[in-house]
């Protein structure tokens, strides 16, 4: 169905209003996608495409090889001065960034909806995560403490001292185009590092908007903008950042396949990595679960962000006594689900992000059908106008024929709104299924029996990095460390002890006595 002139004008006006509110030009033929204290860009052109309408929102000039290397060099130079700034003063900069972000929270949230495709409340919530972690980092800037260790030698003390690490590269994914960078930037800055951001090539506008806000704070305080640099680009830019010996740590969020390559590359030069990779998260529903809470949680977990969260609920294990009722309630919620413009209030189902995401969904549905799985609901695209112009799909609930958790249908994560379901007899069986897959990010048990809770969070329980009880797999807070185990990468971001990855540690033994004894009573006298 052709798009009328009035429809095209309405779409352009919709996008222009969002971009203009963030001082992103809407009349320029191309936008600069590199920032190292000054805006530039002469590399390949990236197109930002709206997943709701299919329109090109902007064209961005990415980093050329020379611009990329210059940006890393400038980050290195900026770090040398920034590391000497007292930590509480660095925290003050983060506080000002927090205030600047809060002033544009709704506008940034709208841009996330426009460019990534998640619904408005989730877009605003993502920006709120950045604001929250900034609050956390401000306090942390006065509490990044080492410790004093007792020495066995008289007149000696041992100090464990954290110092800034260097240049931190953040390679973020399309599904959280603002928050993941925020988790890293705020902690990295409080720790005294320079940060260089290589965002997903499909969400350059979110990166440009955030960098404009952050750079404004740095410039007003006389701090080099290269402390928080930006290099947009594709695979070649990402590889060059990962391979650079001037980058001390690479924080990478993305697929297991690419994460494996990143890990090997950085390890080959003895750099540090922080990896946040696949999820394939499971929810387990016990017979005593409160279904009025569990059903909506699984619904959001599997359908929210069109199934494109790292913590999305992919697997659902139902106790046989409540399986029928649970699925009936869940299918009713699916039946009420309508697609819509993610910028409009009340929309719960926005589009998938792009054509590649759509192909992952299509492949998942094709696999289910070819394996004779029972697809209870969903399993196709929305083809009626206006949704035919975007990447809208029907979230699916399926019962695979095989129950073997090692089978590809269970063990391979598919980044799409497809919920794979099985029925179990005993909790131990469900825990075994939960743990049998390669990934280990998030997990959720629904029960009111304290004995089940003890099993679930104990040594024979879930082996994931996030082990929830009566809370869904999706929607973590910033106060605790976020990350997963096994092929999820073992990385930890955000709160808790995650900050300890952004510093280098030294054990410092200080002798304030008049003698110099050796440890362990060793005598070495000629």
Coordinates of C-alpha atoms in Angstrom, one line a residue:
X1 CA 0.0 0.0 0.0
X2 CA 1.6 3.3 -1.1
X3 CA 2.3 6.0 1.5
X4 CA 0.3 9.2 0.9
X5 CA 2.0 12.6 0.9
X6 CA 0.2 13.5 4.1
X7 CA 1.4 10.3 5.8
X8 CA 5.0 11.0 4.8
X9 CA 4.8 14.5 6.1
X10 CA 3.3 13.3 9.4
X11 CA 6.2 10.8 9.8
X12 CA 8.8 13.4 9.0
X13 CA 7.2 15.8 11.5
X14 CA 7.1 13.0 14.2
X15 CA 10.8 12.3 13.8
X16 CA 11.8 16.0 13.5
X17 CA 10.1 16.9 16.7
X18 CA 12.1 14.2 18.6
X19 CA 15.4 15.1 17.0
X20 CA 15.0 18.9 17.4
X21 CA 14.3 18.5 21.1
X22 CA 17.8 17.1 21.5
X23 CA 19.6 19.6 19.2
X24 CA 20.1 17.1 16.5
X25 CA 19.9 18.9 13.1
X26 CA 17.1 17.7 10.9
X27 CA 18.1 19.6 7.7
X28 CA 21.8 18.4 7.4
X29 CA 22.5 16.0 4.7
X30 CA 24.8 14.1 7.1
X31 CA 25.7 14.3 10.8
X32 CA 29.2 14.0 12.3
X33 CA 29.6 10.7 14.2
X34 CA 32.9 11.2 15.9
X35 CA 33.7 13.2 19.0
X36 CA 37.1 13.5 20.6
X37 CA 36.8 17.1 21.9
X38 CA 35.5 18.2 18.5
X39 CA 32.9 16.8 16.2
X40 CA 34.0 15.3 12.9
X41 CA 33.5 12.2 10.8
X42 CA 34.7 11.3 7.3
X43 CA 34.2 7.5 7.2
X44 CA 31.5 5.3 5.9
X45 CA 27.9 6.6 6.1
X46 CA 25.6 4.9 8.6
X47 CA 21.8 5.1 8.1
X48 CA 19.6 5.4 11.2
X49 CA 16.3 3.7 10.2
X50 CA 13.1 4.0 12.2
X51 CA 11.9 0.5 12.9
X52 CA 8.3 1.7 13.2
X53 CA 8.0 3.3 9.8
X54 CA 11.0 2.2 7.8
X55 CA 12.0 5.8 7.1
X56 CA 15.6 7.0 7.2
X57 CA 16.0 9.3 10.2
X58 CA 19.5 10.5 9.5
X59 CA 22.8 9.7 7.8
X60 CA 25.8 9.7 10.0
X61 CA 29.5 10.0 9.0
X62 CA 31.4 7.4 10.9
X63 CA 35.0 7.3 12.0
X64 CA 37.7 6.9 9.3
X65 CA 40.8 4.9 10.3
X66 CA 42.8 8.0 11.0
X67 CA 40.0 9.6 13.0
X68 CA 39.6 6.4 15.1
X69 CA 43.2 6.2 16.0
X70 CA 43.3 10.0 16.8
X71 CA 40.3 9.6 19.0
X72 CA 42.0 6.8 21.0
X73 CA 45.2 8.8 21.3
X74 CA 43.3 11.8 22.5
X75 CA 41.5 9.6 25.1
X76 CA 44.9 8.4 26.3
X77 CA 46.2 12.0 26.7
X78 CA 43.0 13.1 28.4
X79 CA 43.3 10.2 30.8
X80 CA 46.7 11.4 32.0
X81 CA 45.2 14.6 33.4
X82 CA 41.8 13.2 34.4
X83 CA 43.3 10.5 36.6
X84 CA 44.9 13.2 38.8
X85 CA 41.6 14.9 39.5
X86 CA 40.5 13.9 43.1
X87 CA 37.8 11.3 42.9
X88 CA 35.1 13.5 44.6
X89 CA 35.7 16.1 42.0
X90 CA 35.2 13.5 39.3
X91 CA 32.0 12.5 41.1
X92 CA 30.9 16.1 40.9
X93 CA 31.2 16.0 37.1
X94 CA 29.1 12.8 37.1
X95 CA 26.5 14.7 39.2
X96 CA 26.3 17.4 36.7
X97 CA 25.9 14.9 33.9
X98 CA 23.1 13.4 35.9
X99 CA 21.4 16.7 36.1
X100 CA 21.8 17.4 32.4
X101 CA 20.4 14.0 31.5
X102 CA 17.4 14.4 33.9
X103 CA 16.6 17.7 32.2
X104 CA 16.3 15.8 28.9
X105 CA 15.0 12.5 30.2
X106 CA 11.7 12.4 28.3
X107 CA 13.3 13.7 25.1
X108 CA 16.0 11.1 25.2
X109 CA 13.4 8.4 26.0
X110 CA 11.5 9.4 22.9
X111 CA 14.6 9.1 20.8
X112 CA 15.2 5.6 22.1
X113 CA 11.6 4.7 21.0
X114 CA 12.1 6.4 17.7
X115 CA 15.5 4.8 16.8
X116 CA 15.5 1.5 18.7
X117 CA 11.8 0.8 18.7
X118 CA 11.0 0.1 22.4
X119 CA 7.8 1.6 23.8
X120 CA 7.8 5.0 25.4
X121 CA 7.7 3.9 29.0
X122 CA 10.7 1.6 28.4
X123 CA 12.6 4.3 26.5
X124 CA 12.2 6.7 29.4
X125 CA 13.0 4.0 31.9
X126 CA 16.2 3.3 30.0
X127 CA 17.3 6.9 30.4
X128 CA 16.3 6.7 34.1
X129 CA 18.8 3.9 34.5
X130 CA 21.6 6.2 33.3
X131 CA 20.4 8.8 35.8
X132 CA 20.2 6.3 38.6
X133 CA 23.7 4.9 38.0
X134 CA 25.0 8.4 37.9
X135 CA 23.6 9.0 41.4
X136 CA 25.2 5.7 42.5
X137 CA 28.6 6.7 41.0
X138 CA 28.5 10.1 42.7
X139 CA 28.4 8.5 46.1
X140 CA 30.9 5.8 44.9
X141 CA 33.4 8.5 44.1
X142 CA 34.0 8.9 47.8
X143 CA 34.0 5.2 48.6
X144 CA 36.3 3.5 46.1
X145 CA 38.3 2.3 49.0
X146 CA 41.3 0.0 49.3
X147 CA 42.0 -1.7 52.6
X148 CA 44.7 -2.3 55.1
X149 CA 46.0 -5.8 55.6
X150 CA 47.9 -7.0 58.7
X151 CA 51.5 -7.8 58.1
X152 CA 53.4 -10.6 59.7
X153 CA 56.5 -8.4 60.0
X154 CA 57.0 -5.9 62.8
X155 CA 56.8 -2.3 61.7
X156 CA 55.1 -3.1 58.4
X157 CA 51.7 -2.5 56.9
X158 CA 50.2 -3.8 53.7
X159 CA 47.8 -1.6 51.7
X160 CA 45.6 -2.7 48.8
X161 CA 45.3 0.4 46.6
X162 CA 43.0 1.0 43.7
X163 CA 44.1 3.4 41.0
X164 CA 42.6 4.4 37.6
X165 CA 43.0 1.8 34.9
X166 CA 43.3 3.9 31.7
X167 CA 41.2 4.0 28.6
X168 CA 37.9 2.0 28.7
X169 CA 36.2 1.2 25.4
X170 CA 32.5 0.5 25.6
X171 CA 30.9 -1.4 22.7
X172 CA 27.2 -1.3 23.2
X173 CA 24.3 -3.1 21.5
X174 CA 21.2 -1.8 19.8
X175 CA 18.7 -3.0 22.4
X176 CA 19.9 -0.6 25.2
X177 CA 21.5 2.2 23.2
X178 CA 21.7 4.6 26.2
X179 CA 21.7 2.6 29.5
X180 CA 24.6 0.3 28.9
X181 CA 26.9 3.2 28.1
X182 CA 25.7 4.9 31.2
X183 CA 26.5 2.0 33.4
X184 CA 30.1 2.0 32.1
X185 CA 30.7 5.7 31.7
X186 CA 29.6 6.8 35.2
X187 CA 31.6 4.1 37.0
X188 CA 34.6 4.6 34.7
X189 CA 34.6 8.4 35.2
X190 CA 34.3 8.1 39.0
X191 CA 37.3 5.7 38.9
X192 CA 39.4 8.2 36.9
X193 CA 39.4 6.7 33.4
X194 CA 38.8 8.1 30.0
X195 CA 36.0 6.3 28.1
X196 CA 35.6 5.8 24.3
X197 CA 32.2 4.7 23.1
X198 CA 31.6 2.6 20.0
X199 CA 27.8 2.2 19.8
X200 CA 25.8 -0.1 17.6
X201 CA 25.9 1.1 14.0
X202 CA 22.1 1.0 13.9
X203 CA 21.6 3.5 16.8
X204 CA 24.0 6.3 16.2
X205 CA 21.5 9.1 17.0
X206 CA 21.1 7.9 20.6
X207 CA 24.9 8.0 20.9
X208 CA 25.2 11.4 19.4
X209 CA 22.5 12.9 21.6
X210 CA 24.0 11.4 24.8
X211 CA 27.5 12.6 23.9
X212 CA 26.3 16.1 23.2
X213 CA 24.9 16.2 26.7
X214 CA 28.0 14.7 28.4
X215 CA 30.4 16.8 26.4
X216 CA 28.6 20.0 27.3
X217 CA 29.2 19.2 31.0
X218 CA 32.9 18.5 30.4
X219 CA 33.4 21.6 28.3
X220 CA 31.7 23.8 30.9
X221 CA 34.1 22.5 33.5
X222 CA 37.3 22.8 31.4
X223 CA 37.7 19.1 31.0
X224 CA 38.8 17.5 27.7
X225 CA 35.9 16.1 25.8
X226 CA 38.1 13.1 25.0
X227 CA 37.4 11.9 28.5
X228 CA 34.1 10.7 27.0
X229 CA 34.8 10.2 23.3
X230 CA 32.6 8.7 20.6
X231 CA 33.4 6.7 17.5
X232 CA 30.5 5.5 15.4
X233 CA 31.1 2.8 12.7
X234 CA 30.7 -0.7 11.7
X235 CA 32.6 -3.9 12.2
X236 CA 35.9 -2.5 11.1
X237 CA 35.7 0.3 13.7
X238 CA 34.8 -2.1 16.4
X239 CA 37.7 -4.5 15.6
X240 CA 40.2 -1.6 15.6
X241 CA 39.0 -0.5 19.0
X242 CA 39.2 -4.0 20.4
X243 CA 42.7 -4.6 19.0
X244 CA 44.2 -1.3 20.1
X245 CA 46.9 -1.6 22.7
X246 CA 46.0 1.9 24.0
X247 CA 42.7 0.5 25.2
X248 CA 43.1 -1.0 28.7
X249 CA 39.7 -2.6 29.0
X250 CA 36.9 -3.5 26.5
X251 CA 33.4 -3.6 27.8
X252 CA 31.4 -5.5 25.2
X253 CA 27.7 -6.2 25.1
X254 CA 26.4 -8.4 22.3
X255 CA 26.2 -11.9 20.9
X256 CA 28.1 -14.9 22.2
X257 CA 29.7 -15.4 18.8
X258 CA 31.1 -11.9 18.6
X259 CA 31.9 -11.8 22.3
X260 CA 34.1 -14.9 21.9
X261 CA 36.1 -13.1 19.2
X262 CA 36.4 -10.0 21.4
X263 CA 37.6 -12.0 24.4
X264 CA 40.3 -13.8 22.4
X265 CA 41.5 -10.6 20.7
X266 CA 41.8 -8.6 23.9
X267 CA 43.3 -11.5 25.8
X268 CA 45.9 -12.0 23.1
X269 CA 47.3 -8.5 24.1
X270 CA 46.7 -9.1 27.8
X271 CA 44.0 -6.5 28.1
X272 CA 40.9 -6.7 30.3
X273 CA 37.4 -7.5 29.2
X274 CA 34.0 -7.1 30.6
X275 CA 31.6 -9.3 28.5
X276 CA 27.8 -9.2 28.6
X277 CA 26.6 -11.8 26.1
X278 CA 23.7 -14.2 25.6
X279 CA 20.8 -14.7 28.0
X280 CA 18.4 -17.5 27.2
X281 CA 16.7 -16.9 30.6
X282 CA 14.2 -19.3 32.2
X283 CA 11.2 -18.8 34.5
X284 CA 10.0 -21.7 36.7
X285 CA 6.5 -21.7 38.0
X286 CA 5.7 -23.9 41.1
X287 CA 2.3 -25.2 42.0
X288 CA 2.1 -22.7 45.0
X289 CA 3.0 -19.7 42.9
X290 CA 0.8 -16.6 42.9
X291 CA -0.4 -16.7 39.3
X292 CA -1.8 -13.2 39.5
X293 CA 1.8 -12.0 39.8
X294 CA 3.6 -14.7 37.8
X295 CA 1.6 -14.5 34.6
X296 CA 2.0 -10.7 34.0
X297 CA 5.7 -11.0 34.9
X298 CA 6.3 -13.7 32.3
X299 CA 4.2 -11.7 29.8
X300 CA 6.4 -8.7 30.2
X301 CA 9.5 -10.8 30.3
X302 CA 8.8 -12.4 27.0
X303 CA 7.0 -9.6 25.1
X304 CA 8.6 -6.4 26.5
X305 CA 11.0 -4.7 24.1
X306 CA 9.6 -7.1 21.5
X307 CA 11.7 -9.9 23.1
X308 CA 14.9 -8.0 22.6
X309 CA 16.3 -7.6 26.1
X310 CA 19.3 -9.5 27.3
X311 CA 17.1 -10.6 30.2
X312 CA 14.0 -11.4 28.2
X313 CA 12.2 -14.6 29.3
X314 CA 13.0 -17.2 26.6
X315 CA 12.2 -20.4 28.5
X316 CA 9.1 -21.2 30.6
X317 CA 9.0 -24.3 32.9
X318 CA 5.5 -25.0 34.3
X319 CA 4.7 -27.5 37.0
X320 CA 2.2 -30.0 35.6
X321 CA -0.5 -29.1 38.2
X322 CA -0.8 -25.4 37.0
X323 CA 0.4 -25.6 33.4
X324 CA -3.0 -25.5 31.8
X325 CA -4.3 -22.6 33.8
X326 CA -1.1 -20.6 33.4
X327 CA -1.0 -21.0 29.7
X328 CA -4.7 -20.1 29.4
X329 CA -4.1 -16.9 31.3
X330 CA -1.0 -16.1 29.3
X331 CA -2.7 -16.7 26.0
X332 CA -5.5 -14.3 27.0
X333 CA -2.9 -11.6 27.6
X334 CA -1.3 -12.3 24.2
X335 CA -4.8 -12.1 22.6
X336 CA -5.2 -8.6 24.0
X337 CA -1.8 -7.4 22.7
X338 CA -2.0 -4.9 19.8
X339 CA 0.9 -3.4 18.0
X340 CA 1.3 0.4 17.9
X341 CA 3.6 3.4 17.6
X342 CA 6.1 3.1 20.5
X343 CA 6.0 6.8 20.9
X344 CA 2.3 6.7 21.7
X345 CA 1.2 6.2 25.3
X346 CA -0.6 2.9 25.9
X347 CA 1.4 1.0 23.3
X348 CA 2.8 -2.3 24.7
X349 CA 4.1 -3.9 21.5
X350 CA 6.5 -2.0 19.4
X351 CA 8.5 -3.2 16.4
X352 CA 11.6 -5.4 16.3
X353 CA 14.7 -3.3 15.7
X354 CA 15.6 -4.0 12.1
X355 CA 15.6 -6.4 9.2
X356 CA 18.3 -8.6 10.8
X357 CA 16.2 -8.9 14.0
X358 CA 13.2 -9.8 11.9
X359 CA 15.1 -12.6 10.2
X360 CA 16.0 -14.0 13.6
X361 CA 12.3 -14.1 14.5
X362 CA 11.4 -15.7 11.1
X363 CA 14.1 -18.4 11.6
X364 CA 12.9 -19.2 15.1
X365 CA 9.3 -19.7 13.8
X366 CA 10.5 -21.7 10.9
X367 CA 12.5 -24.0 13.2
X368 CA 9.4 -24.5 15.5
X369 CA 7.3 -25.5 12.5
X370 CA 9.9 -27.8 11.0
X371 CA 10.3 -29.6 14.3
X372 CA 6.5 -30.2 14.7
X373 CA 6.4 -28.0 17.8
X374 CA 3.0 -26.8 19.0
X375 CA 2.7 -23.0 18.4
X376 CA 0.0 -21.9 20.8
X377 CA -0.2 -18.3 19.7
X378 CA 1.7 -15.9 17.4
X379 CA 4.2 -16.9 14.8
X380 CA 3.9 -14.3 12.0
X381 CA 4.3 -10.7 11.0
X382 CA 1.7 -7.9 11.1
X383 CA 1.2 -7.2 7.4
X384 CA -1.7 -4.7 7.5
X385 CA -1.0 -0.9 7.1
X386 CA 0.6 0.9 8.8
X387 CA 2.5 -1.9 10.4
X388 CA 3.7 -3.4 7.1
X389 CA 6.2 -0.5 6.8
X390 CA 7.9 -1.4 10.1
X391 CA 9.2 -4.6 11.7
X392 CA 6.2 -5.7 13.7
X393 CA 5.7 -9.4 14.6
X394 CA 3.3 -11.5 16.7
X395 CA 4.9 -12.8 19.9
X396 CA 4.8 -16.6 20.1
X397 CA 4.3 -19.2 22.8
X398 CA 5.5 -22.7 21.7
X399 CA 5.7 -26.2 23.1
X400 CA 8.7 -27.9 21.5
X401 CA 8.4 -31.6 20.9
X402 CA 11.8 -32.4 22.6
X403 CA 12.4 -31.8 26.3
X404 CA 16.1 -32.3 26.0
X405 CA 17.7 -29.0 27.2
X406 CA 20.8 -29.8 25.2
X407 CA 18.8 -29.7 21.9
X408 CA 19.4 -26.6 19.8
X409 CA 15.8 -25.5 20.2
X410 CA 16.4 -25.0 23.9
X411 CA 20.2 -24.3 24.1
X412 CA 20.5 -21.6 21.5
X413 CA 19.2 -18.1 22.4
X414 CA 17.0 -16.4 19.8
X415 CA 16.7 -12.7 20.2
X416 CA 13.0 -12.5 19.5
X417 CA 9.6 -12.7 21.2
X418 CA 9.3 -16.5 21.2
X419 CA 8.6 -18.3 24.5
X420 CA 9.6 -21.9 24.6
X421 CA 7.6 -23.9 27.2
X422 CA 7.8 -27.3 28.9
X423 CA 6.1 -29.0 31.8
X424 CA 7.9 -30.6 34.8
X425 CA 7.1 -32.8 37.7
X426 CA 9.7 -31.8 40.4
X427 CA 11.7 -28.6 41.1
X428 CA 15.0 -30.5 40.8
X429 CA 14.1 -31.4 37.2
X430 CA 13.3 -27.8 36.4
X431 CA 16.5 -26.6 38.0
X432 CA 18.4 -29.1 35.9
X433 CA 16.8 -27.8 32.7
X434 CA 17.5 -24.2 33.8
X435 CA 21.2 -24.9 34.2
X436 CA 21.7 -27.2 31.2
X437 CA 22.0 -24.4 28.6
X438 CA 25.4 -22.7 27.9
X439 CA 24.1 -19.3 29.0
X440 CA 23.7 -18.1 32.5
X441 CA 22.3 -14.5 32.8
X442 CA 18.9 -14.4 34.5
X443 CA 16.5 -16.8 36.1
X444 CA 13.3 -16.7 38.0
X445 CA 11.4 -19.0 40.4
X446 CA 7.8 -18.4 41.4
X447 CA 6.9 -20.0 44.7
X448 CA 5.7 -19.2 48.3
X449 CA 7.5 -22.2 49.8
X450 CA 10.7 -21.2 51.7
X451 CA 12.2 -24.6 51.1
X452 CA 12.0 -24.1 47.4
X453 CA 13.7 -20.7 47.8
X454 CA 16.5 -22.3 49.7
X455 CA 17.2 -24.8 46.9
X456 CA 16.9 -22.2 44.2
X457 CA 19.4 -19.7 45.6
X458 CA 21.8 -22.4 47.1
X459 CA 24.7 -24.4 45.7
X460 CA 22.4 -26.9 43.9
X461 CA 20.2 -24.1 42.6
X462 CA 20.3 -21.8 39.6
X463 CA 23.8 -21.2 38.1
X464 CA 22.8 -17.8 36.6
X465 CA 24.2 -14.5 37.5
X466 CA 20.7 -13.2 38.4
X467 CA 18.7 -15.6 40.6
X468 CA 15.2 -14.1 41.3
X469 CA 12.4 -15.3 43.5
X470 CA 8.9 -14.0 42.7
X471 CA 10.4 -11.4 40.3
X472 CA 10.6 -11.9 36.6
X473 CA 13.8 -12.4 34.6
X474 CA 13.7 -8.9 33.1
X475 CA 14.1 -5.5 34.7
X476 CA 17.1 -5.4 37.0
X477 CA 17.9 -2.5 39.3
X478 CA 21.2 -0.7 39.2
X479 CA 22.2 -1.2 42.9
X480 CA 23.4 -4.8 42.4
X481 CA 26.0 -5.9 40.0
X482 CA 24.5 -6.9 36.6
X483 CA 25.9 -9.8 34.6
X484 CA 25.9 -13.5 33.9
X485 CA 27.9 -16.6 34.1
X486 CA 29.1 -19.3 31.7
X487 CA 28.8 -18.2 28.0
X488 CA 27.1 -15.0 29.1
X489 CA 30.7 -13.9 29.8
X490 CA 31.2 -13.6 33.6
X491 CA 31.1 -9.8 33.3
X492 CA 29.6 -7.5 36.0
X493 CA 28.4 -4.0 35.3
X494 CA 26.5 -1.3 37.3
X495 CA 26.3 -1.6 41.1
X496 CA 27.7 -3.9 43.7
X497 CA 31.4 -4.6 43.4
X498 CA 31.4 -4.0 39.6
X499 CA 33.5 -0.8 40.1
X500 CA 36.5 -3.0 41.0
X501 CA 36.9 -4.0 37.4
X502 CA 37.5 -0.4 36.3
X503 CA 40.6 0.1 38.4
X504 CA 44.1 -1.5 38.7
X505 CA 45.0 -2.9 42.0
X506 CA 48.3 -2.8 43.8
X507 CA 49.5 -4.5 47.0
X508 CA 51.8 -2.0 48.7
X509 CA 53.9 -3.2 51.6
X510 CA 55.3 -0.3 53.7
X511 CA 58.1 -0.6 56.1
X512 CA 58.2 2.0 58.8
X513 CA 60.7 0.2 61.1
X514 CA 64.5 0.3 61.4
X515 CA 64.8 -3.3 60.1
X516 CA 64.1 -5.1 56.9
X517 CA 63.0 -8.6 57.7
X518 CA 61.9 -11.0 54.9
X519 CA 58.5 -12.7 54.9
X520 CA 57.9 -16.3 56.0
X521 CA 61.0 -16.0 58.3
X522 CA 63.4 -16.3 55.4
X523 CA 67.0 -15.5 56.4
X524 CA 69.4 -14.4 53.7
X525 CA 72.5 -13.2 55.4
X526 CA 76.0 -13.6 53.9

